[in-house]
Coordinates of C-alpha atoms and ligand atoms in Angstrom, one line a residue:
M1 CA -18.0 -13.7 10.9
A2 CA -18.3 -10.4 11.3
Q3 CA -18.4 -9.8 14.6
K4 CA -20.6 -6.5 15.6
L5 CA -18.8 -4.5 18.2
N6 CA -20.4 -0.6 18.1
R7 CA -24.3 -0.7 17.3
S8 CA -25.7 2.9 17.5
K9 CA -29.2 4.7 15.3
S10 CA -27.1 6.4 13.2
C11 CA -27.3 4.9 9.4
I12 CA -23.5 4.5 8.9
D13 CA -21.5 1.4 8.8
I14 CA -18.3 0.6 9.8
L15 CA -16.2 -2.7 8.6
I16 CA -12.6 -2.6 10.5
I17 CA -10.6 -5.2 9.0
Y18 CA -8.2 -6.7 11.4
T19 CA -4.9 -8.9 9.7
G20 CA -3.0 -8.5 13.5
G21 CA 0.9 -6.0 13.3
T22 CA 1.9 -3.9 16.7
I23 CA -1.4 -2.4 16.9
G24 CA -3.1 -5.6 18.6
M25 CA 0.3 -6.7 20.0
I26 CA 1.7 -7.9 22.9
Q27 CA 4.5 -8.4 24.8
D28 CA 5.7 -12.1 25.9
H29 CA 6.2 -11.7 29.0
K30 CA 8.8 -14.9 28.4
T31 CA 10.7 -13.9 25.5
G32 CA 10.4 -9.6 25.3
E33 CA 9.5 -10.3 21.7
L34 CA 6.0 -8.7 20.0
K35 CA 3.7 -11.1 18.9
P36 CA 0.0 -10.8 18.0
I37 CA -3.2 -11.0 19.3
N38 CA -6.7 -11.7 18.4
F39 CA -9.7 -7.8 18.7
D40 CA -10.3 -8.4 21.7
Q41 CA -7.7 -6.8 23.1
I42 CA -7.7 -4.4 20.7
K43 CA -11.9 -3.4 22.0
E44 CA -10.8 -3.5 25.8
E45 CA -8.2 -1.5 24.8
V46 CA -10.0 1.5 23.8
P47 CA -13.6 2.0 24.8
E48 CA -13.9 5.1 22.9
I49 CA -15.4 3.2 19.5
R50 CA -18.6 2.4 22.0
K51 CA -18.9 6.3 21.7
F52 CA -19.0 6.1 18.3
D53 CA -22.8 7.2 16.0
Y54 CA -21.5 4.6 14.3
N55 CA -22.7 0.8 13.5
I56 CA -18.8 -1.2 13.7
D57 CA -18.1 -4.7 12.7
V58 CA -14.9 -6.3 13.5
V59 CA -13.5 -9.7 10.8
S60 CA -10.2 -10.8 12.5
F61 CA -7.0 -12.6 9.7
N62 CA -7.1 -16.4 11.4
P63 CA -3.7 -16.1 12.8
V64 CA -3.2 -12.3 12.4
L65 CA -0.2 -12.0 10.9
D66 CA 2.9 -10.3 12.3
S67 CA 3.1 -7.8 9.1
S68 CA 6.2 -9.4 7.7
D69 CA 4.6 -12.8 7.1
M70 CA 2.4 -10.7 4.2
Q71 CA 2.6 -12.3 1.4
P72 CA 0.1 -11.5 -2.3
D73 CA -3.0 -14.1 -1.0
H74 CA -3.8 -12.4 1.8
W75 CA -4.1 -9.4 0.0
V76 CA -6.5 -11.4 -2.5
K77 CA -8.2 -12.6 1.2
M78 CA -8.3 -8.6 1.8
A79 CA -9.6 -7.6 -1.6
D80 CA -12.1 -11.1 -1.6
L81 CA -13.5 -8.9 1.8
I82 CA -14.7 -6.3 0.9
Q83 CA -16.1 -6.8 -2.3
K84 CA -18.1 -9.5 -0.6
N85 CA -19.1 -7.0 2.3
Y86 CA -19.7 -4.1 -0.6
N87 CA -22.8 -3.3 -0.1
N88 CA -22.8 -3.7 3.3
Y89 CA -20.4 -0.7 4.6
H90 CA -20.1 2.4 4.7
G91 CA -15.9 2.4 4.7
F92 CA -14.0 0.1 5.5
V93 CA -11.5 0.6 7.6
I94 CA -8.1 -2.7 7.9
L95 CA -5.6 -3.1 10.2
H96 CA -2.6 -4.3 8.8
G97 CA 1.1 -4.0 10.5
S98 CA 3.1 -1.0 9.5
D99 CA 6.3 -3.3 8.0
T100 CA 4.4 -4.3 5.2
L101 CA 1.3 -1.8 5.2
A102 CA 2.5 0.5 1.5
Y103 CA 2.7 -2.7 -0.4
T104 CA -0.7 -3.5 1.3
A105 CA -2.3 -0.3 0.2
S106 CA -0.2 -0.5 -3.5
A107 CA -1.9 -3.9 -4.0
L108 CA -5.9 -3.1 -3.3
S109 CA -5.4 0.8 -5.0
F110 CA -4.7 -1.1 -8.2
M111 CA -7.4 -4.5 -7.5
L112 CA -10.1 -2.7 -6.7
E113 CA -11.1 -0.8 -9.8
N114 CA -13.6 1.6 -10.2
L115 CA -14.5 2.0 -5.8
A116 CA -16.6 4.6 -4.1
K117 CA -15.8 3.5 -1.1
P118 CA -13.2 4.9 2.1
V119 CA -11.0 1.5 2.8
I120 CA -8.2 3.6 5.4
I121 CA -5.5 1.3 6.8
T122 CA -4.0 1.7 9.1
G123 CA -1.5 0.7 12.0
S124 CA 0.7 1.9 15.0
Q125 CA 4.5 1.9 15.7
L126 CA 3.2 0.4 19.8
P127 CA 1.0 -1.5 20.3
V128 CA -2.8 -0.8 21.6
G129 CA -1.9 -1.7 25.4
E130 CA 0.8 1.0 25.9
I131 CA 1.0 4.3 27.5
R132 CA 2.2 6.5 24.8
T133 CA 0.6 4.3 22.6
D134 CA -0.3 5.9 19.0
A135 CA -3.0 3.3 18.1
K136 CA -6.0 5.0 19.1
E137 CA -5.5 8.1 17.9
N138 CA -4.9 6.3 14.7
L139 CA -7.4 4.1 15.2
I140 CA -10.6 6.1 16.0
T141 CA -9.5 9.0 13.8
S142 CA -9.6 6.0 10.8
I143 CA -13.0 5.7 11.6
E144 CA -14.0 8.9 11.5
I145 CA -12.1 9.0 7.9
A146 CA -14.2 6.1 6.5
A147 CA -17.4 7.3 8.1
T148 CA -16.7 11.0 7.3
R149 CA -19.6 11.6 4.3
I150 CA -20.1 15.3 2.1
N151 CA -22.7 15.8 0.4
N152 CA -23.8 12.7 0.9
K153 CA -21.4 11.0 -0.7
P154 CA -17.8 9.0 0.6
A155 CA -14.9 11.9 1.5
V156 CA -12.9 9.3 0.8
P157 CA -13.0 6.8 -2.6
E158 CA -10.2 5.9 -2.7
V159 CA -7.6 3.2 -0.4
C160 CA -5.9 5.7 1.9
V161 CA -3.5 5.5 4.1
Y162 CA -3.6 7.1 7.2
F163 CA -0.9 7.7 10.4
D164 CA 0.4 10.6 13.0
Y165 CA -2.5 12.6 12.3
L166 CA -1.9 13.3 8.2
L167 CA -4.7 11.0 4.8
F168 CA -2.8 9.2 2.7
R169 CA -3.1 8.0 -0.9
G170 CA -2.1 4.3 -0.6
N171 CA -0.1 4.0 -4.0
R172 CA 2.3 6.8 -2.6
V173 CA 3.1 6.3 0.4
T174 CA 6.9 4.4 1.7
K175 CA 7.4 3.2 5.2
M176 CA 10.5 5.5 5.9
N177 CA 10.7 5.2 10.3
S178 CA 9.8 2.6 12.0
S179 CA 10.3 4.4 15.6
K180 CA 8.8 7.9 15.0
F181 CA 5.6 7.8 15.0
E182 CA 4.9 9.6 11.7
A183 CA 6.3 6.5 9.8
F184 CA 5.0 7.4 6.8
Q185 CA 5.2 10.1 4.2
S186 CA 3.8 10.7 0.0
V187 CA 6.6 12.5 -0.6
N188 CA 5.2 12.6 -4.4
F189 CA 1.8 13.7 -3.6
P190 CA 1.0 16.1 -1.1
P191 CA -1.3 14.2 2.0
L192 CA -5.3 13.5 1.5
A193 CA -6.4 14.9 4.6
E194 CA -4.9 16.6 7.8
A195 CA -6.2 15.8 11.3
G196 CA -6.2 18.4 13.3
V197 CA -9.0 20.4 15.7
H198 CA -11.1 20.0 12.0
L199 CA -10.5 16.8 9.8
K200 CA -9.4 19.1 6.9
F201 CA -10.5 17.0 3.3
N202 CA -7.9 18.2 -0.1
T203 CA -11.3 16.8 -0.9
H204 CA -8.8 18.6 -5.0
L205 CA -6.6 15.6 -4.6
M206 CA -9.0 12.8 -4.3
A207 CA -10.4 10.0 -7.1
K208 CA -13.5 10.9 -8.7
I209 CA -16.6 9.0 -8.0
N210 CA -17.6 7.4 -11.2
S211 CA -20.8 5.3 -12.0
K212 CA -19.1 2.4 -12.0
K213 CA -19.4 -1.1 -9.9
L214 CA -16.4 -2.4 -8.4
K215 CA -14.4 -4.3 -10.1
V216 CA -12.5 -6.7 -8.3
Y217 CA -9.1 -8.2 -9.7
K218 CA -7.8 -11.1 -7.6
S219 CA -4.8 -12.3 -10.0
L220 CA -1.3 -11.3 -8.5
D221 CA 1.8 -12.6 -10.9
P222 CA 4.7 -12.6 -8.1
A223 CA 7.6 -13.0 -10.6
I224 CA 9.1 -10.3 -10.1
G225 CA 12.4 -9.1 -9.9
V226 CA 14.1 -5.9 -8.0
I227 CA 16.8 -5.2 -7.8
R228 CA 18.6 -1.9 -6.1
L229 CA 21.6 -0.5 -8.5
F230 CA 24.8 0.2 -5.6
P231 CA 28.5 1.7 -6.7
G232 CA 30.5 -2.1 -6.8
M233 CA 28.1 -3.7 -7.6
T234 CA 30.2 -6.7 -9.4
H235 CA 29.3 -8.9 -13.1
Q236 CA 28.8 -12.3 -11.2
W237 CA 26.0 -10.6 -8.7
F238 CA 24.0 -8.7 -11.1
K239 CA 24.2 -11.4 -13.7
A240 CA 22.8 -14.2 -10.8
Q241 CA 20.0 -11.8 -10.2
I242 CA 18.9 -10.6 -13.5
R243 CA 19.0 -14.3 -15.1
T244 CA 16.6 -15.6 -12.3
K245 CA 15.1 -18.4 -14.4
G246 CA 10.7 -17.3 -14.2
I247 CA 11.4 -13.5 -13.8
K248 CA 8.6 -11.5 -16.1
A249 CA 10.0 -8.3 -14.3
L250 CA 12.2 -6.6 -12.8
V251 CA 12.3 -3.2 -10.1
L252 CA 15.0 -1.1 -11.5
E253 CA 16.3 0.5 -8.6
T254 CA 18.7 3.2 -10.4
F255 CA 20.7 6.9 -9.1
G256 CA 18.9 10.0 -9.3
S257 CA 17.0 10.6 -11.8
G258 CA 17.4 7.0 -13.2
N259 CA 20.5 7.1 -14.4
A260 CA 23.2 3.1 -14.4
P261 CA 26.3 2.4 -14.6
S262 CA 27.1 2.9 -18.0
A263 CA 29.9 -0.2 -18.2
G264 CA 30.0 -2.7 -21.1
W265 CA 28.7 -5.3 -19.0
F266 CA 25.8 -4.1 -17.6
I267 CA 24.0 -2.8 -20.7
D268 CA 25.3 -5.9 -22.5
E269 CA 23.0 -8.0 -19.2
L270 CA 20.5 -6.1 -19.5
Q271 CA 20.3 -5.9 -23.1
N272 CA 20.6 -9.2 -23.5
A273 CA 17.4 -9.7 -20.6
L274 CA 15.2 -7.4 -22.7
K275 CA 15.2 -9.1 -26.0
A276 CA 14.3 -12.5 -24.1
G277 CA 11.3 -10.2 -22.8
L278 CA 11.8 -9.2 -19.6
V279 CA 10.2 -6.1 -18.8
V280 CA 12.7 -4.0 -16.6
V281 CA 11.1 -0.2 -15.2
N282 CA 13.1 2.2 -13.8
I283 CA 12.7 4.0 -9.9
T284 CA 14.7 6.2 -8.6
Q285 CA 16.4 5.1 -4.9
C286 CA 16.1 8.3 -3.8
P287 CA 13.0 8.6 -1.2
G288 CA 11.2 11.8 -3.8
G289 CA 12.3 13.1 -7.8
T290 CA 11.4 11.2 -10.7
V291 CA 12.8 9.5 -13.1
E292 CA 13.7 11.2 -16.5
Q293 CA 15.7 9.2 -18.5
G294 CA 18.0 10.7 -21.7
R295 CA 18.2 13.6 -19.5
Y296 CA 21.7 12.0 -18.8
T297 CA 24.2 10.1 -21.1
T298 CA 23.7 7.1 -18.3
S299 CA 20.3 6.8 -19.0
S300 CA 20.1 7.8 -22.5
K301 CA 20.6 4.3 -22.9
L302 CA 17.6 2.8 -21.2
A303 CA 15.3 4.3 -22.3
K304 CA 16.6 3.5 -26.0
M305 CA 17.2 -0.1 -25.1
G306 CA 13.1 -0.1 -24.2
V307 CA 13.7 0.2 -20.5
I308 CA 10.2 2.2 -19.0
G309 CA 11.0 5.2 -17.2
G310 CA 9.0 4.3 -13.9
A311 CA 8.2 8.3 -12.7
D312 CA 8.4 9.0 -9.4
L313 CA 5.9 5.1 -8.8
T314 CA 7.3 4.1 -5.7
S315 CA 9.1 1.3 -5.2
E316 CA 6.4 -0.7 -3.7
A317 CA 4.1 1.2 -6.2
A318 CA 6.3 -0.3 -9.0
I319 CA 6.3 -3.6 -7.6
T320 CA 2.5 -4.5 -6.5
K321 CA 1.5 -2.6 -10.2
L322 CA 4.1 -5.0 -12.2
M323 CA 2.3 -8.0 -10.0
F324 CA -1.4 -6.5 -11.3
L325 CA -0.7 -6.6 -15.0
M326 CA 1.1 -9.5 -15.0
G327 CA -1.9 -10.6 -12.7
Q328 CA -4.0 -9.5 -15.3
K329 CA -2.1 -12.0 -18.4
M330 CA -2.1 -8.8 -21.1
K331 CA 0.4 -8.6 -24.1
V332 CA 4.0 -6.9 -22.8
A333 CA 3.6 -4.0 -24.8
E334 CA 0.5 -3.7 -23.4
I335 CA 2.2 -3.7 -19.4
K336 CA 4.5 -1.1 -20.6
K337 CA 1.5 1.3 -21.6
L338 CA 0.0 0.8 -18.2
M339 CA 3.0 1.2 -16.2
T340 CA 3.6 4.5 -17.8
T341 CA -0.7 5.5 -17.3
S342 CA -1.8 6.6 -13.8
L343 CA -4.7 4.1 -13.6
R344 CA -5.4 5.1 -9.2
G345 CA -2.4 8.3 -8.9
E346 CA 0.2 6.4 -8.2
L347 CA 1.9 8.2 -10.9
T348 CA 2.5 11.4 -12.2
P349 CA 2.7 11.1 -16.1
Ligands
LIG401 N1 6.8 -5.9 12.4 C1 5.6 -5.3 12.8 C2 4.5 -5.7 11.4 O1 4.9 -4.8 10.7 C3 5.0 -3.6 13.1 C4 4.2 -3.0 13.1 O2 3.5 -3.2 13.0 O3 4.5 -1.8 12.8 O4 3.4 -6.1 11.9

């Protein structure tokens, strides 16, 4: 049940979905550990929310989570909450721990097709009760962005991440810093908005609103593996990973523009896995840039074997996109095709 947080005469309605995270954590006096608490504490610490000229409701996860415990089922719960409340609100703000926030943002972007309303995900690096907290600004501006309309249409009709004065496309971000307030970056795609004295929206970059009905996909298949290559990786270790029973897709985090070792054992293991039907997506372990299979001899072989070039997908987007596509029970050929197609602006084709 949604709790009423603010009432006003305005006809803008915002729903906050509180999942947990540092934003709502408090320090345990005995152990010194940060633990999530309920939304009431946030409400007390941010009285500014009551000054908004919007109707704001809150629905809370129970229990609230440190986002390290976030699982695909929680993404389904968020998507379900958005679907059930879609017609009653102009925008949604999700409060989330920063640790896995980029995965949630990517997953939700795929799960919510034809989205025509803002879903702004935010959190903070310091709990809301701390004097130097970044929680207040992140929360207040996220609400403001979710409520902003241009020509009577939502300014941001997509799943986004707002953190430290910048709004990013959700499936383009990565948590890059565990201590700075500037925790997230979207290296391969510019910010969708900047918050300074004014909110400056880069409207030309924003997803286009279409008139189709919101479609929510709730089936995700987590039978994925991720292998990050490193010099010195042994055959024994690689074999154990790639031959893991039940894995249907692999995200291979390669060097530079998509390069991998040319050792015979590596190529043979990969070839056998591909022949057995494993979907392998090549993404770069560099924080920015794109995979170009065929640029070097060390990546040409991969392309010839049938490894999919993941272009400039983040690791978070590659993993969640595979879970999403595999959840739709698609044929391998279709998954391969869609992995190189931009579905929600997640890659530069
Ligand atoms: N461990 C916390 C979480 O992700 C960190 C944070 O919120 O910044 O829930």
